[in-house]
Coordinates of C-alpha atoms in Angstrom, one line a residue:
X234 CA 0.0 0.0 0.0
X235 CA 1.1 3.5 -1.3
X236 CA 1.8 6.2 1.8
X237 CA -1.5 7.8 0.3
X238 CA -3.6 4.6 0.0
X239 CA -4.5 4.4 4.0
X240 CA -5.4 7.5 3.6
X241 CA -7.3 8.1 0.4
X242 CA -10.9 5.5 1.4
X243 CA -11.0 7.4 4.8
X244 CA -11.2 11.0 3.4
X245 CA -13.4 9.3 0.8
X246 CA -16.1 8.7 3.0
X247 CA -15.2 11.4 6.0
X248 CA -14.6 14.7 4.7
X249 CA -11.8 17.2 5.6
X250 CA -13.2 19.0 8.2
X251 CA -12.9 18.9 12.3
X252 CA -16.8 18.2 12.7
X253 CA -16.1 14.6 10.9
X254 CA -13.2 14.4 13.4
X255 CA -15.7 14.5 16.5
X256 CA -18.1 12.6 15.1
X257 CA -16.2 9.9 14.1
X258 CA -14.9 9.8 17.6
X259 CA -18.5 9.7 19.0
X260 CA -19.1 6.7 16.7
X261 CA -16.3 4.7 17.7
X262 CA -17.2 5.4 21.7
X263 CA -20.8 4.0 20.7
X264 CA -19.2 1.1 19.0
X265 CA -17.6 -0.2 21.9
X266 CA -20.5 0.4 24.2
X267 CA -22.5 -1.2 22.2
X268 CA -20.2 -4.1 21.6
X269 CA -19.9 -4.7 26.0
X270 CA -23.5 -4.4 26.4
X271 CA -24.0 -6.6 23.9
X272 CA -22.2 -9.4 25.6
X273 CA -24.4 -8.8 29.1
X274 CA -21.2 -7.2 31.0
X275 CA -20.5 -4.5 33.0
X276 CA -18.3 -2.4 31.1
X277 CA -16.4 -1.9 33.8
X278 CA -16.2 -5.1 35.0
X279 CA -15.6 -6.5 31.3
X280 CA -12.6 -3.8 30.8
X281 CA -11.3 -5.0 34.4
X282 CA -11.2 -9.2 33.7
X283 CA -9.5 -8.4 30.1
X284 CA -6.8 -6.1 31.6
X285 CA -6.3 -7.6 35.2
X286 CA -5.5 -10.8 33.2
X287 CA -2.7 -8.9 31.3
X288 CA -1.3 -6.7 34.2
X289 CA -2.6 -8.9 36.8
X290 CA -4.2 -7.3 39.9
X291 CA -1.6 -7.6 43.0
X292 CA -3.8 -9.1 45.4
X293 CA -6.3 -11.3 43.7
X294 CA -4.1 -12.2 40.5
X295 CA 0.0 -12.6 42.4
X296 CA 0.9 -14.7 40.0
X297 CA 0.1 -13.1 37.2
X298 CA 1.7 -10.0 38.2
X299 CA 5.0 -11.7 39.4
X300 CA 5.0 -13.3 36.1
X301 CA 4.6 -10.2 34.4
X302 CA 6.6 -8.0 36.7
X303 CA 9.4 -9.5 37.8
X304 CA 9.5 -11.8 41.5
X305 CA 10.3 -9.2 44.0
X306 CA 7.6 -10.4 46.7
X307 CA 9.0 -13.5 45.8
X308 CA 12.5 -12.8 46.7
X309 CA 11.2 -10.9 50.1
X310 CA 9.0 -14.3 51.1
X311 CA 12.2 -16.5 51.2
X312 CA 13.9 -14.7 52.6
X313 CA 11.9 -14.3 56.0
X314 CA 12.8 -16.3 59.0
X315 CA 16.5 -16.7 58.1
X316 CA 17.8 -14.0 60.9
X317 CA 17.8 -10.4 61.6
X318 CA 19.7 -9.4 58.2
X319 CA 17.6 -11.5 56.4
X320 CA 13.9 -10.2 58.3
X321 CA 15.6 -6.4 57.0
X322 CA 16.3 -8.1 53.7
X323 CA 12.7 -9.1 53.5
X324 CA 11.0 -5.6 54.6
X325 CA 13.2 -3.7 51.9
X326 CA 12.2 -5.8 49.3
X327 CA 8.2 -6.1 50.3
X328 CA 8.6 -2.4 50.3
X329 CA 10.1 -2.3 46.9
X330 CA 7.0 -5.1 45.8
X331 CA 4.5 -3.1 47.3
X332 CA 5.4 0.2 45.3
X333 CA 6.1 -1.9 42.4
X334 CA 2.3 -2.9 42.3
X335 CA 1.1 0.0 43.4
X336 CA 2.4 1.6 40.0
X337 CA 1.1 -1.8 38.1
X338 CA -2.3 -0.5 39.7
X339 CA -1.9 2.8 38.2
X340 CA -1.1 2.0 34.7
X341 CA -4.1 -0.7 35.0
X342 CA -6.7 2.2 35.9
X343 CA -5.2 4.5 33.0
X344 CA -5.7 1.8 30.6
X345 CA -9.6 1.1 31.7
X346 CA -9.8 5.1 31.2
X347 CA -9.2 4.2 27.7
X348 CA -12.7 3.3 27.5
X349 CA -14.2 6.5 28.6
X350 CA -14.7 8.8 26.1
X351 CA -14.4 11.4 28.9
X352 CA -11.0 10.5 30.9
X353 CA -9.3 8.8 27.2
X354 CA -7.4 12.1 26.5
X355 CA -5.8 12.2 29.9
X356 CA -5.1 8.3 30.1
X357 CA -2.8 8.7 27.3
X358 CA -1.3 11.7 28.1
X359 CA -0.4 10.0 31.5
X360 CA 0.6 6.5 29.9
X361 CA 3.0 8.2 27.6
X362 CA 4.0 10.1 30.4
X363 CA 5.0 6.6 33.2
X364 CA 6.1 4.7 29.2
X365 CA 9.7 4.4 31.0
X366 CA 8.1 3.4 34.3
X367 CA 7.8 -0.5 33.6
X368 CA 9.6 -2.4 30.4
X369 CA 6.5 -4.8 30.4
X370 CA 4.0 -1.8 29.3
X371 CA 4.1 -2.5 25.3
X372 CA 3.3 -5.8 26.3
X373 CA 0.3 -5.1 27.9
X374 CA -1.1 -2.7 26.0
X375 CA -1.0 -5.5 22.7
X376 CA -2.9 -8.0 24.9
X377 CA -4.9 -6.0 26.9
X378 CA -8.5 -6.4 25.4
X379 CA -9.3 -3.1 22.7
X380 CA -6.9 -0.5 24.0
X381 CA -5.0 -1.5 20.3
X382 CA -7.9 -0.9 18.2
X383 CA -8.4 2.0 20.5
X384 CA -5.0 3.5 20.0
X385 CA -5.6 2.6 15.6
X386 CA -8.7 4.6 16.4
X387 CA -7.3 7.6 17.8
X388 CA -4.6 7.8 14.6
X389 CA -6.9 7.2 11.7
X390 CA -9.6 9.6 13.2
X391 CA -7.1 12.5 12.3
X392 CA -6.7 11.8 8.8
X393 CA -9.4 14.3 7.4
X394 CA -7.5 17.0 9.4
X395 CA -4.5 16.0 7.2
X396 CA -5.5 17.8 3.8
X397 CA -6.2 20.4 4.0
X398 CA -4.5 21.0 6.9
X399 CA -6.7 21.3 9.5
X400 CA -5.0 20.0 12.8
X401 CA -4.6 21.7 16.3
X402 CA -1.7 21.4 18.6
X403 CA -4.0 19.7 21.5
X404 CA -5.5 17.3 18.6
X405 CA -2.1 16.5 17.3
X406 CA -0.5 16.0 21.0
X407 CA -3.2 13.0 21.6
X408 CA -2.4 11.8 19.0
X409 CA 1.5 12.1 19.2
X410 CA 0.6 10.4 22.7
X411 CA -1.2 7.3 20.9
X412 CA 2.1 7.4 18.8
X413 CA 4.6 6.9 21.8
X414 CA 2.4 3.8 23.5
X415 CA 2.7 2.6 19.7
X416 CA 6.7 3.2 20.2
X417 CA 6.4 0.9 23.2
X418 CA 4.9 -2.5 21.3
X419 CA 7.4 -1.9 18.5
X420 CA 10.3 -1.4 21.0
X421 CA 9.3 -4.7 22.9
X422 CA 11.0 -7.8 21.4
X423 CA 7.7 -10.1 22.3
X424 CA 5.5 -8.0 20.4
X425 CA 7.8 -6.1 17.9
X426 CA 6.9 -8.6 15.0
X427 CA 3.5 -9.1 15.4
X428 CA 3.1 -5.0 15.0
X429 CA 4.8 -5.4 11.9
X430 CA 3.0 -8.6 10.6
X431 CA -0.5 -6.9 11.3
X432 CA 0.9 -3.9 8.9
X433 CA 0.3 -1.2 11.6
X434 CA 3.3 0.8 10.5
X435 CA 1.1 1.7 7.3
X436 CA -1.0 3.5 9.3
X437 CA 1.5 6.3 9.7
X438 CA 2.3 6.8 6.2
X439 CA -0.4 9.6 6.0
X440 CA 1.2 11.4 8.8
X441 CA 4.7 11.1 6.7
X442 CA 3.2 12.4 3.6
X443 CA 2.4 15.3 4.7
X444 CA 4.0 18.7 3.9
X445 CA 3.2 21.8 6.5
X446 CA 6.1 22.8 8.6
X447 CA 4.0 23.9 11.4
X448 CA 5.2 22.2 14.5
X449 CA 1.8 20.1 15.2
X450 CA 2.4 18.8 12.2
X451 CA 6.2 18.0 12.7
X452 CA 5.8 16.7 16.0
X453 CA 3.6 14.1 14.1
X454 CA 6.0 13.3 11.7
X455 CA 8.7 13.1 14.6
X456 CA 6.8 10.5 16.6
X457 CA 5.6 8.6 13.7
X458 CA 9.3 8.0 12.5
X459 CA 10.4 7.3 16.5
X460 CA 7.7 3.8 16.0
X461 CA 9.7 3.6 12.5
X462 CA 12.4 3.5 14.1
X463 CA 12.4 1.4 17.1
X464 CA 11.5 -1.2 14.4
X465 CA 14.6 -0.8 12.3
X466 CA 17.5 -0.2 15.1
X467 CA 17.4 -4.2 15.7
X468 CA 18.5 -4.8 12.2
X469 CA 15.8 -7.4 11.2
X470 CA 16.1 -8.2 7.2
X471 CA 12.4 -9.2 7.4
X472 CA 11.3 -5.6 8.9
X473 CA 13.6 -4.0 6.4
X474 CA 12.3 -6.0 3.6
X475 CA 8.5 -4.9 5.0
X476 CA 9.6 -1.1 4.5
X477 CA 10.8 -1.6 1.2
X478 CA 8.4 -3.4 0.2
X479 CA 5.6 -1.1 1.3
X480 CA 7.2 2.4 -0.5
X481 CA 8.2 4.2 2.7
X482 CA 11.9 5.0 1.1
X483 CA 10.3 8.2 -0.8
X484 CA 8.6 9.0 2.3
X485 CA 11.8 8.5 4.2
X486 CA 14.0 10.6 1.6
X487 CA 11.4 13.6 1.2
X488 CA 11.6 14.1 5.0
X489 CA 15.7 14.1 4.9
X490 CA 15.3 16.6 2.4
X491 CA 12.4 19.1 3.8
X492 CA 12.1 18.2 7.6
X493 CA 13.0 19.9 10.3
X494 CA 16.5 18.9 12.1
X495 CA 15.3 16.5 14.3
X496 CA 12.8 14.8 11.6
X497 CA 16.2 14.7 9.0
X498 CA 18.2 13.0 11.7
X499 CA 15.9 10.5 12.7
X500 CA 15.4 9.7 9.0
X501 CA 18.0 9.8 8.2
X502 CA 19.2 7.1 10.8
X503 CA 16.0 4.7 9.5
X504 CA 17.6 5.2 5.8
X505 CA 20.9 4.3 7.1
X506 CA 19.6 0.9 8.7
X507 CA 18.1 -0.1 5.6
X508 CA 21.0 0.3 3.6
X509 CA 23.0 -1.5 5.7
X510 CA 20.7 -4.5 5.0
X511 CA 21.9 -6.0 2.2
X512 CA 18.2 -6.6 0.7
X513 CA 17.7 -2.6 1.3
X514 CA 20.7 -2.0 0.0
X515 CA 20.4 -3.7 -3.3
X516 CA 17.4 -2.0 -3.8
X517 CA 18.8 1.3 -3.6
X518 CA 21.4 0.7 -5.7
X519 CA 20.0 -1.5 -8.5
X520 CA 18.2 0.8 -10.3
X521 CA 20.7 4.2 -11.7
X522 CA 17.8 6.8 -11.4
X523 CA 16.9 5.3 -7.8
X524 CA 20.6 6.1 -7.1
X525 CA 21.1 9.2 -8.3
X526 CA 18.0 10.9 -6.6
X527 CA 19.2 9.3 -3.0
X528 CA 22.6 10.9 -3.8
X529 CA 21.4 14.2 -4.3
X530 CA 19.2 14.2 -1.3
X531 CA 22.1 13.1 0.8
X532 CA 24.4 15.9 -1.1
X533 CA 20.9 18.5 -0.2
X534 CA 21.0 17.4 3.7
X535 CA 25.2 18.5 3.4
X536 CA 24.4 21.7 1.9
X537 CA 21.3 22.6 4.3
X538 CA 23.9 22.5 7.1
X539 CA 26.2 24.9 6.0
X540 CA 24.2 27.7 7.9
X541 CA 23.9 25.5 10.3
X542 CA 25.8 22.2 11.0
X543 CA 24.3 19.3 12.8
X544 CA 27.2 16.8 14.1
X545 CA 24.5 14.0 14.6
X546 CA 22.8 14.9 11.0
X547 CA 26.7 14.8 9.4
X548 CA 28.0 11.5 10.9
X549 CA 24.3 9.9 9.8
X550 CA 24.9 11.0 6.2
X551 CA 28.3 10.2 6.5
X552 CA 27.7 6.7 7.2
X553 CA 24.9 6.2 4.5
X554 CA 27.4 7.3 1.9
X555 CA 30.7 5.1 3.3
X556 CA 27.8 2.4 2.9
X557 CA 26.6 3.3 -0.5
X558 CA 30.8 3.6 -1.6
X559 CA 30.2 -0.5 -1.5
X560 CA 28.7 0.0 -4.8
X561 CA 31.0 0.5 -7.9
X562 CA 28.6 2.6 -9.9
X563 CA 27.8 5.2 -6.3
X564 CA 31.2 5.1 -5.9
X565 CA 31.9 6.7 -9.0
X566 CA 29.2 9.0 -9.4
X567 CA 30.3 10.1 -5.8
X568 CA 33.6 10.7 -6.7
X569 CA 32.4 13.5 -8.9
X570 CA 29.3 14.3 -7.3
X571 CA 29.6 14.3 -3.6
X572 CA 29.0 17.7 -1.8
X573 CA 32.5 19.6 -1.9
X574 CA 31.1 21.0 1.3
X575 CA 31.9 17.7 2.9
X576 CA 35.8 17.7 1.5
X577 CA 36.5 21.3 2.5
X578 CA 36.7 23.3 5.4
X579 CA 33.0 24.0 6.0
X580 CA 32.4 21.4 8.5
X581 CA 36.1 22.2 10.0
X582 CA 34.3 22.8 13.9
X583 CA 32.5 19.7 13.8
X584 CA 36.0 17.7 12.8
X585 CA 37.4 19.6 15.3
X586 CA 35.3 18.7 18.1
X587 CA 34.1 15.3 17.7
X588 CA 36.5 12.7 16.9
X589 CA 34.1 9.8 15.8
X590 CA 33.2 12.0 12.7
X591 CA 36.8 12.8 11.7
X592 CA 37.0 9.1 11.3
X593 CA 33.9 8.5 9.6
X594 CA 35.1 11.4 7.3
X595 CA 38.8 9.7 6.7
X596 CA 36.9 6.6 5.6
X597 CA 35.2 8.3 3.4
X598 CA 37.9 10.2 1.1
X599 CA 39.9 6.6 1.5
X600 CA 36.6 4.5 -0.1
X601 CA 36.2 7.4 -2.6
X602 CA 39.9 7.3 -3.4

């Protein structure tokens, strides 16, 4: 699917404005009321038995919870009876336990606010707020009963504020927030490849695609490529092979060229990963008009930072380019049309100060030599 395609039956059928954008949200809130009552539960109590069994609820579910996070009352039980130093061994660590599920507790009642159409903003806000809190969270959040078709809800309901551009800061922070719990499933080894398998990173194309530099905008493109790439940093040839396959290279190449410093840097990193996969980087390089174009972006992001250089942004290009000097036909064409910005003394502070790119610069002029 094209970065447009997601897109394109959605604005079909919803329009462009911000009144489709509430009402859409209205409907999916009925949806899922409708869908509990329909199974003769208490929503409540329906949202409680799905999530309890994923985060487990510390007094009625222990195992569970020591399963899920970690054996610290364990730990504190044996430990009881063996002597003073032990009993004080015991105490610290039911202390540690007991603060351990009271946080459990919290992120369980954040994720049943999910439900409510009234507390779902602030839930989010405050999950992506505690996302460092506990390494089991993306975990959760993929089993837990509807909170990921909640959080596919809360991105696709933006697209008709997309073109024209119709999006608000607060409307493009929630989102941004159902972005960063996405971050956390695609970070999480257990649940990395079944994000990727149920094509969830297509549903961010749309947000990549689009063109307005204002920063609610940007900051969706920022936290769109973060989920992007905590998929690619483990250097999986069957996630790189998904991205090629799926056209998000021109997405990934307009934003080096366009974006703002932190968007071209994180980019630019995800570009860098799939080249260094040899499947990605035959791709690149197998066709001589696919080739030239990434060259000249990569010779653009140089030139952009004359004004003002980035050492991050310069040792990420750097890298992409010692990896594309592998091929015989980039290595020539870079040999005569590589940024002379990048040979000369533009970039003479950044050599200066950070040694790692003075290498990475020397490797360079020796592939090209």
């Amino acid at each position: 699917m094209s970065q447009g395609t997601a897109a394109a039956g959605l604005l079909a059928t919803s329009g462009h404005s911000a009144q489709n954008y509430h009402y859409m949200q209205q409907q999916q809130q009925q949806q899922q009321s409708n869908m509990v009552q329909s199974k003769g539960l208490d929503a409540a109590n329906y949202q409680n038995q799905a999530l309890y069994a994923r985060l487990g609820n510390p007094q009625a579910n222990a195992p569970v919870a020591a399963a899920m996070y970690g054996n610290q009352g364990a730990g504190a039980s044996s430990g009881q009876g063996a002597g003073n130093s032990a009993v004080g061994h015991s105490m610290a660590a039911n202390g540690v336990s007991v603060a351990v599920a009271g946080e459990n507790e919290t992120l369980y009642q954040l994720m049943v606010e999910l439900f409510s159409a009234t507390n779902r903003e602030q839930a989010l806000a405050e999950l992506s707020r505690r996302r460092d809190q506990n390494p089991d969270l993306g975990v959760a959040l993929w089993n837990a009963y509807g909170v990921m078709t909640i959080l596919y809800q809360e991105i696709i309901a933006i697209y008709p504020l997309l073109n024209p551009p119709a999006l608000t800061m607060p409307v493009s922070n929630r989102a941004c927030n159902s972005l960063a719990l996405l971050q956390l499933v695609a970070t999480h080894e257990q649940t990395r490849m079944q994000l990727l398998k149920a094509n969830v990173p297509q549903l961010l194309y749309p947000f990549l695609s689009t063109t307005s530099k204002a920063k609610q905008y940007d900051n969706l493109r920022l936290t769109s490529l973060g989920v992007i790439g905590a998929l690619v940093k483990y250097d999986n040839h069957e996630v790189i092979s998904f991205f090629v396959a799926t056209e998000f290279l021109p997405l990934c190449l307009k934003i080096m060229d366009i974006g703002s410093e932190l968007c071209k840097v994180v980019a630019t990193f995800i570009f860098q990963k799939i080249i260094l996969d040899d499947g990605g980087f035959n791709y690149v390089t197998s066709h001589p008009k696919r080739l030239h174009t990434v060259l000249v972006i990569l010779n653009n992001v140089i030139n952009q930072m004359v004004v003002a250089p980035s050492g991050r942004l310069l040792k990420s290009v750097t890298k992409c380019l010692i990896r594309l000097a592998d091929n015989p036909k980039a290595c020539e064409e870079m040999r005569e049309g590589v940024s002379e910005n990048l040979r000369d003394s533009t970039f003479a502070q950044v050599l200066a100060e950070d040694v790692s790119y003075r290498r990475l610069v020397y490797q360079l002029i020796i592939k090209l030599a």
